[in-house]
mmCIF file of N, CA and C in Angstrom:
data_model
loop_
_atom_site.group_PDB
_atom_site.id
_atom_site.type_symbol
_atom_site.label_atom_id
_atom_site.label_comp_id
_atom_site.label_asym_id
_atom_site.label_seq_id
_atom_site.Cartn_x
_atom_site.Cartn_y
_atom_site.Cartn_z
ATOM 1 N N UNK A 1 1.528 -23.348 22.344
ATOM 2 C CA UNK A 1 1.010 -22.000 22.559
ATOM 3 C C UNK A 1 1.433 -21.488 23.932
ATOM 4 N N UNK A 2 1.336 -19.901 23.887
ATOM 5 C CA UNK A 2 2.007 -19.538 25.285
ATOM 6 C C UNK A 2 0.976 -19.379 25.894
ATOM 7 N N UNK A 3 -0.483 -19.159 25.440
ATOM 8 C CA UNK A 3 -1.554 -18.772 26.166
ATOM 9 C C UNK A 3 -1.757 -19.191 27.313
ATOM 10 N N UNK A 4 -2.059 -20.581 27.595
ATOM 11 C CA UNK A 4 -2.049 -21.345 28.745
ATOM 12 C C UNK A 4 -0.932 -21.126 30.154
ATOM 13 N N UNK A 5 0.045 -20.454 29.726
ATOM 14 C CA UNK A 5 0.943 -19.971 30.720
ATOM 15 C C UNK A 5 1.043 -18.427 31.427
ATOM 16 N N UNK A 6 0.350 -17.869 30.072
ATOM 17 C CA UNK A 6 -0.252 -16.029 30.303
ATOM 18 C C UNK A 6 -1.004 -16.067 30.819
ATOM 19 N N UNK A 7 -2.030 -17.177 31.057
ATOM 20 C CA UNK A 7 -3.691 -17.332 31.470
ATOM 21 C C UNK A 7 -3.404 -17.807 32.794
ATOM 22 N N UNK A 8 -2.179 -18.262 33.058
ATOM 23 C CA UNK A 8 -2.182 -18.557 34.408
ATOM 24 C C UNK A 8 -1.380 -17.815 35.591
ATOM 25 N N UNK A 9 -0.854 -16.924 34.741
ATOM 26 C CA UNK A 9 -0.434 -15.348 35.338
ATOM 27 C C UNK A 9 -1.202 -14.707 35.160
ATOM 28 N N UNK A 10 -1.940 -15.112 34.605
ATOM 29 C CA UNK A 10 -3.516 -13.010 34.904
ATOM 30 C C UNK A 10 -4.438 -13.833 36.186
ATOM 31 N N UNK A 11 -4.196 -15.031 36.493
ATOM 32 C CA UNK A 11 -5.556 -15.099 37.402
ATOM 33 C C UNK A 11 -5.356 -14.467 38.847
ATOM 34 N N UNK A 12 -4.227 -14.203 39.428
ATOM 35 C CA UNK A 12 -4.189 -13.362 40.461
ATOM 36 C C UNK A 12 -5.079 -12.097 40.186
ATOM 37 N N UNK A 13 -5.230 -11.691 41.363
ATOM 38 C CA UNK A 13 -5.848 -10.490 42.038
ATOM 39 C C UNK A 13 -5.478 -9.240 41.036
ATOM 40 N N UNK A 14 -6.002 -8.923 39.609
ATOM 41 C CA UNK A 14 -5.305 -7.832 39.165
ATOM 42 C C UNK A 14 -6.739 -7.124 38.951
ATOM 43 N N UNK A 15 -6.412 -5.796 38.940
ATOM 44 C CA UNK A 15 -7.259 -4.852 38.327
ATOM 45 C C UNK A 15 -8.294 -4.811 37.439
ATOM 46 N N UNK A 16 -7.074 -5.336 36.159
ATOM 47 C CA UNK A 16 -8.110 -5.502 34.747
ATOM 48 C C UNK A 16 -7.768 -6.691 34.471
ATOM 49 N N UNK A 17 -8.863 -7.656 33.719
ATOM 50 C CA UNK A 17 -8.679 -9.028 33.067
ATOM 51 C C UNK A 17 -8.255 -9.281 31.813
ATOM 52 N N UNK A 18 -7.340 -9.472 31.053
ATOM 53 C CA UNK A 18 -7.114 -9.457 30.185
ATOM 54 C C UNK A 18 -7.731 -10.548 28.788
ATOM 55 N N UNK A 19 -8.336 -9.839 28.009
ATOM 56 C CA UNK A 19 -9.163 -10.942 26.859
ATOM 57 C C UNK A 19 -7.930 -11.827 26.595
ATOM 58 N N UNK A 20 -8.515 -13.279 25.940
ATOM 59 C CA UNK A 20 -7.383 -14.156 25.288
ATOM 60 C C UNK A 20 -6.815 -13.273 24.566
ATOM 61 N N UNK A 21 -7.666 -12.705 23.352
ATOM 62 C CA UNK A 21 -6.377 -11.756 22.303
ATOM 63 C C UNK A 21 -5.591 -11.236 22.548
ATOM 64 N N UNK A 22 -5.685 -10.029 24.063
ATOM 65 C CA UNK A 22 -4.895 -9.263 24.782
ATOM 66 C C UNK A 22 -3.728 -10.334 25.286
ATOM 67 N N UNK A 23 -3.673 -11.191 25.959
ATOM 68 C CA UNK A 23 -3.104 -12.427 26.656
ATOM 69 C C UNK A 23 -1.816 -12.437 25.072
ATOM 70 N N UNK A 24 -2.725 -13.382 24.142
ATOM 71 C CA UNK A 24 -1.983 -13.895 22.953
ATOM 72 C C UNK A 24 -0.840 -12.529 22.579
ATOM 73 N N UNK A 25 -1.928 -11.288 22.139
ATOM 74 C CA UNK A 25 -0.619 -10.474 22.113
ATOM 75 C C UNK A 25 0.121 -10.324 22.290
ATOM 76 N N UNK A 26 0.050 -9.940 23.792
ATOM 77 C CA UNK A 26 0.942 -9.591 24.746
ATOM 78 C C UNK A 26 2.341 -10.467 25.129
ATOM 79 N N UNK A 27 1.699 -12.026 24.700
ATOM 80 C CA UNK A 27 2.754 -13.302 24.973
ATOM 81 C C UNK A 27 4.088 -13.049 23.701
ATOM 82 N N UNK A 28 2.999 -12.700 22.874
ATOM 83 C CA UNK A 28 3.727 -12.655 21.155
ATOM 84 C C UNK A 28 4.752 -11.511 21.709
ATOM 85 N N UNK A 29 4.180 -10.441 21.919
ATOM 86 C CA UNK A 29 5.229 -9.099 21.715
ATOM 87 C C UNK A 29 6.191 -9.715 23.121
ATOM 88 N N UNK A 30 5.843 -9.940 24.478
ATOM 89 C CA UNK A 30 7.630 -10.729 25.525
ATOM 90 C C UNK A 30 8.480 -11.517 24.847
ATOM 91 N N UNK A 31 8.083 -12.028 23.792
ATOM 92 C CA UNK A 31 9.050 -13.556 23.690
ATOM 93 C C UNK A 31 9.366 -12.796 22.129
ATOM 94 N N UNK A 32 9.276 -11.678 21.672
ATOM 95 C CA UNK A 32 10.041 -11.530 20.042
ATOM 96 C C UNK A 32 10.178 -10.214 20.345
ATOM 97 N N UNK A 33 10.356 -9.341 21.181
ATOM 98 C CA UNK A 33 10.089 -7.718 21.450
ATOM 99 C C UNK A 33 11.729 -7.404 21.101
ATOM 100 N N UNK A 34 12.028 -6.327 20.644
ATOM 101 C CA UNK A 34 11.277 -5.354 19.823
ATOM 102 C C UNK A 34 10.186 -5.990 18.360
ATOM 103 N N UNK A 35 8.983 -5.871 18.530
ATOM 104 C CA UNK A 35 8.630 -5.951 17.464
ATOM 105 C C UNK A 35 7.559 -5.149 16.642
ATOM 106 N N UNK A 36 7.195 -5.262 15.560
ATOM 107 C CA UNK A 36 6.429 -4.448 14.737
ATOM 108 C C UNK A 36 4.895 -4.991 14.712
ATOM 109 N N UNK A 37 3.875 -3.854 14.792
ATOM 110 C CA UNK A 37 2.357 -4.653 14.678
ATOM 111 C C UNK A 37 2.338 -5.382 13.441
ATOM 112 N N UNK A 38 2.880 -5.276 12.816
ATOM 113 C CA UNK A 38 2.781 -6.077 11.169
ATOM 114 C C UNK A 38 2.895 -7.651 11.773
ATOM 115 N N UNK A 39 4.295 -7.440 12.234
ATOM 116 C CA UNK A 39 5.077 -9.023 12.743
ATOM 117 C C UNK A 39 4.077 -9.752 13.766
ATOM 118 N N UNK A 40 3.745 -8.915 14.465
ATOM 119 C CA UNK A 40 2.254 -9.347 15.727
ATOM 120 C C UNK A 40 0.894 -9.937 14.974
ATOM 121 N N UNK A 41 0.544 -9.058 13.728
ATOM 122 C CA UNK A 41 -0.350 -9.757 13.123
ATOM 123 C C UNK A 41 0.010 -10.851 12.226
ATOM 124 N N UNK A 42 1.236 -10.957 11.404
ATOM 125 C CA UNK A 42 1.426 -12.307 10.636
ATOM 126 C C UNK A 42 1.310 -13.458 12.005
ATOM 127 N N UNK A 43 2.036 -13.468 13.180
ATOM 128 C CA UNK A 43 1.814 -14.933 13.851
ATOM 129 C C UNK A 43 0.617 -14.393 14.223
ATOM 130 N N UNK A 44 -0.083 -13.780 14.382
ATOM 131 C CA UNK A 44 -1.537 -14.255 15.682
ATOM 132 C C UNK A 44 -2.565 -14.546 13.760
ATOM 133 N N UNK A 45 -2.891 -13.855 13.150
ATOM 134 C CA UNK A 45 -3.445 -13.767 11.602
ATOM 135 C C UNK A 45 -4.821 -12.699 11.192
ATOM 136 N N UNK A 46 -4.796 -12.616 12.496
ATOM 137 C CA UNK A 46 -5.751 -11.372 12.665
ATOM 138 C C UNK A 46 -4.812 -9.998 13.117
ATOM 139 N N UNK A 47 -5.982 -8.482 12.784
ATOM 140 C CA UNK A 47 -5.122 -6.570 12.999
ATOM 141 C C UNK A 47 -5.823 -7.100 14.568
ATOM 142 N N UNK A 48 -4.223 -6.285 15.173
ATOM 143 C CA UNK A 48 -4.300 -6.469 16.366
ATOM 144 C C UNK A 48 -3.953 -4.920 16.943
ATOM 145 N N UNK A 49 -3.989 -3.824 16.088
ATOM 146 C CA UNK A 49 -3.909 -2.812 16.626
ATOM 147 C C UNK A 49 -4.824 -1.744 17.845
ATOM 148 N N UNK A 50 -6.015 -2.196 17.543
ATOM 149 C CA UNK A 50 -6.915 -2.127 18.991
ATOM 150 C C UNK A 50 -6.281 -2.489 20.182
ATOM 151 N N UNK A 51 -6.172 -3.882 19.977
ATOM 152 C CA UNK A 51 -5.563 -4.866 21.514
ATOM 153 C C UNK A 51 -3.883 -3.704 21.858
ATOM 154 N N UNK A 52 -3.260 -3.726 20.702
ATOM 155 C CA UNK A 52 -1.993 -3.172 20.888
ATOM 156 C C UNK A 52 -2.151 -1.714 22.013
ATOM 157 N N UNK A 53 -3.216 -1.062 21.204
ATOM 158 C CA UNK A 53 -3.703 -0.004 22.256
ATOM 159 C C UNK A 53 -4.001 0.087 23.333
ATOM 160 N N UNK A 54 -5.007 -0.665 23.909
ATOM 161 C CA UNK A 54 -5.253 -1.556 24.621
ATOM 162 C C UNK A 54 -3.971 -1.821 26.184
ATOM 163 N N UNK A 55 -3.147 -2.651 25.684
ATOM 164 C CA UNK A 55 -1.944 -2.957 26.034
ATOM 165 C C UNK A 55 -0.984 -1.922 26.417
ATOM 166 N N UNK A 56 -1.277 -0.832 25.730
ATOM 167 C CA UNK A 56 -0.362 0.435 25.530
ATOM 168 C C UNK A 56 -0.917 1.478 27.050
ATOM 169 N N UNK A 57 -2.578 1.415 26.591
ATOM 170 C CA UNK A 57 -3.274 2.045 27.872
ATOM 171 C C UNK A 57 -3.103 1.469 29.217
ATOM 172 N N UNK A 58 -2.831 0.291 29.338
ATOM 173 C CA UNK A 58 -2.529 -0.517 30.901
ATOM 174 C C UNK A 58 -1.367 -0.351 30.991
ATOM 175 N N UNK A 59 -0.612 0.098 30.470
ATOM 176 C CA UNK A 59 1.291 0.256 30.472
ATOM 177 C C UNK A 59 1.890 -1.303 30.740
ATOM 178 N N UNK A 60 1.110 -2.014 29.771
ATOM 179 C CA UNK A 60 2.053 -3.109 29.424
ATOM 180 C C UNK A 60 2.479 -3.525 28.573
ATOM 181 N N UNK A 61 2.689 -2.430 27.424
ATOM 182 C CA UNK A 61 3.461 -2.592 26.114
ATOM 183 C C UNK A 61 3.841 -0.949 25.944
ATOM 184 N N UNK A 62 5.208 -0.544 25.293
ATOM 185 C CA UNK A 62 5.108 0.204 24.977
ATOM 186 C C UNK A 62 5.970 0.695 23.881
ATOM 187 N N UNK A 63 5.724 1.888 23.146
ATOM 188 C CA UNK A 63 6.779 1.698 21.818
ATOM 189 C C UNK A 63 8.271 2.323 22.445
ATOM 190 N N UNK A 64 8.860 1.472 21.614
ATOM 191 C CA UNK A 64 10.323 1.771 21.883
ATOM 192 C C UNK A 64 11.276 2.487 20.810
ATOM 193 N N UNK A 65 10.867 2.120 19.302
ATOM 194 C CA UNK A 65 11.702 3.012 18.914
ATOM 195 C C UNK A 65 10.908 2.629 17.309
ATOM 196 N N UNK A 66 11.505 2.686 16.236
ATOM 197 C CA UNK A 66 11.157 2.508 14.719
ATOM 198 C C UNK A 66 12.157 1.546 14.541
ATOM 199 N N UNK A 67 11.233 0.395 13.368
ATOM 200 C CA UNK A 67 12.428 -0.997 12.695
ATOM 201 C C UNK A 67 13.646 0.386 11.458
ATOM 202 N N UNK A 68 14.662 -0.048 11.995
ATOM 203 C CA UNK A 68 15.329 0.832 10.359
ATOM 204 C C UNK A 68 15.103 -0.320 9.168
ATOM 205 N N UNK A 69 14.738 -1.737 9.421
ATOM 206 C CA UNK A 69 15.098 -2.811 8.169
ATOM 207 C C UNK A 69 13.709 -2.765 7.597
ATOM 208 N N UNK A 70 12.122 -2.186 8.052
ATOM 209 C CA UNK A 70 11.374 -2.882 7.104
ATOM 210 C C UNK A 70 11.194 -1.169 6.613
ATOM 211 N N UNK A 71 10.024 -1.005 5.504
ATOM 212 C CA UNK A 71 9.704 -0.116 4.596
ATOM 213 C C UNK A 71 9.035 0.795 5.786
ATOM 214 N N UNK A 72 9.268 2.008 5.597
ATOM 215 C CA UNK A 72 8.045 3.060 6.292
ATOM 216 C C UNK A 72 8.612 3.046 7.373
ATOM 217 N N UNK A 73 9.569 2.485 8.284
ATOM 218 C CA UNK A 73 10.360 2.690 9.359
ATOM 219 C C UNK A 73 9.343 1.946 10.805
ATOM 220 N N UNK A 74 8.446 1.062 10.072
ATOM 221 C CA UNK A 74 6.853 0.725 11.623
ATOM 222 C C UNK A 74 7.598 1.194 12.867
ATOM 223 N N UNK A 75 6.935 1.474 13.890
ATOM 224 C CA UNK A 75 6.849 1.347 15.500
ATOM 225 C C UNK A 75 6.878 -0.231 15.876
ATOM 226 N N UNK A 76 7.887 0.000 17.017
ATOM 227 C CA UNK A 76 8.501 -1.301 17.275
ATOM 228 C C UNK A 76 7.871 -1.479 19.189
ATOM 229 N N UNK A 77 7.103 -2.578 19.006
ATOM 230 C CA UNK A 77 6.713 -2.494 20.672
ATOM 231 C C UNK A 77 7.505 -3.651 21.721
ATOM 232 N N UNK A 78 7.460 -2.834 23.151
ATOM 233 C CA UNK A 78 7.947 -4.460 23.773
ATOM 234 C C UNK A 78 6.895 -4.292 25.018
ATOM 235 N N UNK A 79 7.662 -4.813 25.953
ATOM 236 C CA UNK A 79 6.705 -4.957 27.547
ATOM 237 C C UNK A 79 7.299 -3.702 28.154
ATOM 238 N N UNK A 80 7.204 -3.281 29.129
ATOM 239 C CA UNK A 80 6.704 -2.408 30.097
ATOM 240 C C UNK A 80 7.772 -3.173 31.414
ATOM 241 N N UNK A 81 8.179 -2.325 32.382
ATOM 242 C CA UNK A 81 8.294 -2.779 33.746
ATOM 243 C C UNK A 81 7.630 -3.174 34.686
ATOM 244 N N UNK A 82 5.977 -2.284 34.191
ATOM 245 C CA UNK A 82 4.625 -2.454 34.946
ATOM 246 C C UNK A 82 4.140 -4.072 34.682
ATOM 247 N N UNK A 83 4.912 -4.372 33.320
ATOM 248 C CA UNK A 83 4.353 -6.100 32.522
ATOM 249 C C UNK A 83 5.260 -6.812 33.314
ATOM 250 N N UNK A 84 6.478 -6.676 33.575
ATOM 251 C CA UNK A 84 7.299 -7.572 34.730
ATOM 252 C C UNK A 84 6.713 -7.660 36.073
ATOM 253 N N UNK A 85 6.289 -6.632 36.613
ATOM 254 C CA UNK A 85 5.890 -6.284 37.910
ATOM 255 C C UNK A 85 4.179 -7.151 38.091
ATOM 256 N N UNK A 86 3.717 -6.865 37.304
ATOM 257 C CA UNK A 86 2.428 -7.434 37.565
ATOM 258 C C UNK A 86 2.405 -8.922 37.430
ATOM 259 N N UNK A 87 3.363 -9.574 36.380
ATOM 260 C CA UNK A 87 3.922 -11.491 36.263
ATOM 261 C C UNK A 87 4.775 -11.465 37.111
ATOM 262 N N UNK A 88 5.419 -10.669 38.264
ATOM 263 C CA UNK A 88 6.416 -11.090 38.652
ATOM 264 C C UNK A 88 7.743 -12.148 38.401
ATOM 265 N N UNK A 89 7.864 -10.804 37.127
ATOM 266 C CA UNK A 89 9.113 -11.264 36.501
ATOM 267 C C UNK A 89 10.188 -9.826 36.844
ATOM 268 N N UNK A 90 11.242 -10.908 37.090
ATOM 269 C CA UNK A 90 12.802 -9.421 37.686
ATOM 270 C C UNK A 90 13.395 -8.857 36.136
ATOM 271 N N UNK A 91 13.160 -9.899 35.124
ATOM 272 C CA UNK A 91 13.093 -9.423 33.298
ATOM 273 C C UNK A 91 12.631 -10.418 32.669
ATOM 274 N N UNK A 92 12.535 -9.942 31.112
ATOM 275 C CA UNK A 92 12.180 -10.985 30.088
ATOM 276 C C UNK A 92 12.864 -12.277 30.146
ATOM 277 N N UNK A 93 14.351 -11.976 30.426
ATOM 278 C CA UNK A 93 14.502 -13.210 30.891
ATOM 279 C C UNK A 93 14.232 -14.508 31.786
ATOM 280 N N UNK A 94 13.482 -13.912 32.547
ATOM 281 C CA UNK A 94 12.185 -14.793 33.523
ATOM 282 C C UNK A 94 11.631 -15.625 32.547
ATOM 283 N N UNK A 95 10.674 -14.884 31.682
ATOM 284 C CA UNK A 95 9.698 -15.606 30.737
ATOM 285 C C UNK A 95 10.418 -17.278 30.494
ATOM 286 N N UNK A 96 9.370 -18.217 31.269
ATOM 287 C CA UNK A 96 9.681 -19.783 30.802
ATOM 288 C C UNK A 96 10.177 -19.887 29.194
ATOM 289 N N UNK A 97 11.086 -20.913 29.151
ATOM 290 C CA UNK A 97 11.663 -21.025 28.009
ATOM 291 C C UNK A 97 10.540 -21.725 27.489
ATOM 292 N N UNK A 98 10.944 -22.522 26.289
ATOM 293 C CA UNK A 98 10.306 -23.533 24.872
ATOM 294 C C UNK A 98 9.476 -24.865 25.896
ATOM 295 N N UNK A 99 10.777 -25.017 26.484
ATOM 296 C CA UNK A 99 10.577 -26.816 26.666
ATOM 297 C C UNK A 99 10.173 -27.126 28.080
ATOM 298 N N UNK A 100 9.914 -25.508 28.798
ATOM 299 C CA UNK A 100 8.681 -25.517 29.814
ATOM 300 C C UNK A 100 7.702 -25.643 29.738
ATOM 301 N N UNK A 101 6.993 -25.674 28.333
ATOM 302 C CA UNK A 101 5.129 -25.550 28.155
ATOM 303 C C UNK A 101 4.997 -26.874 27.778
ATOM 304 N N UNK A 102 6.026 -27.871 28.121
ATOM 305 C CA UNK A 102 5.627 -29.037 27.646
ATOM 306 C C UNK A 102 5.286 -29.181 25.796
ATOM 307 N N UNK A 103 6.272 -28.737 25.443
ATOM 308 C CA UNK A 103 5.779 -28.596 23.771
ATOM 309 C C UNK A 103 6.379 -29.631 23.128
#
């Protein structure tokens, strides 16, 4: 799980605290972004469109464009610059790989 590594980037000095769900989200949408709330709820298994909002209101997710491959065209979300800036990450490519969480 990435939680344990999100949880240890929110404990600095920030503003707002982020719930585990918010955390889990948020981990889900850096490490697969562009992605669709559909795709966010099959891995987490719970509607995560609240949290997505949520995420959207702190400007650390935001939509980027529509999937052309699934039905109905969904809204596709990723991170924010404000989401680099606050993990002090220079990009997604920061984000620790696989075989950093000890997995």
């Amino acid at each position: 799980s990435l939680y344990p590594w999100v949880r240890q980037l929110d404990r600095k000095e920030l503003p707002t605290k982020l719930s585990k769900s918010a955390l889990e989200t948020l981990a889900i949408v850096a490490y697969k972004q562009p992605i669709t709330r559909g795709e966010v709820e099959d891995i987490r298994g719970v509607q995560c469109g609240p949290v997505l909002r949520q995420l959207m209101d702190l400007k650390l997710v935001q939509v980027t464009g529509r999937s052309e491959h699934l039905l109905g065209r969904p809204l596709l979300y990723a991170t924010t610059d404000q989401f680099l800036t606050r993990f002090g990450l220079g990009s997604v490519e920061d984000l620790p790989k696989k075989h950093e969480f000890g997995a």
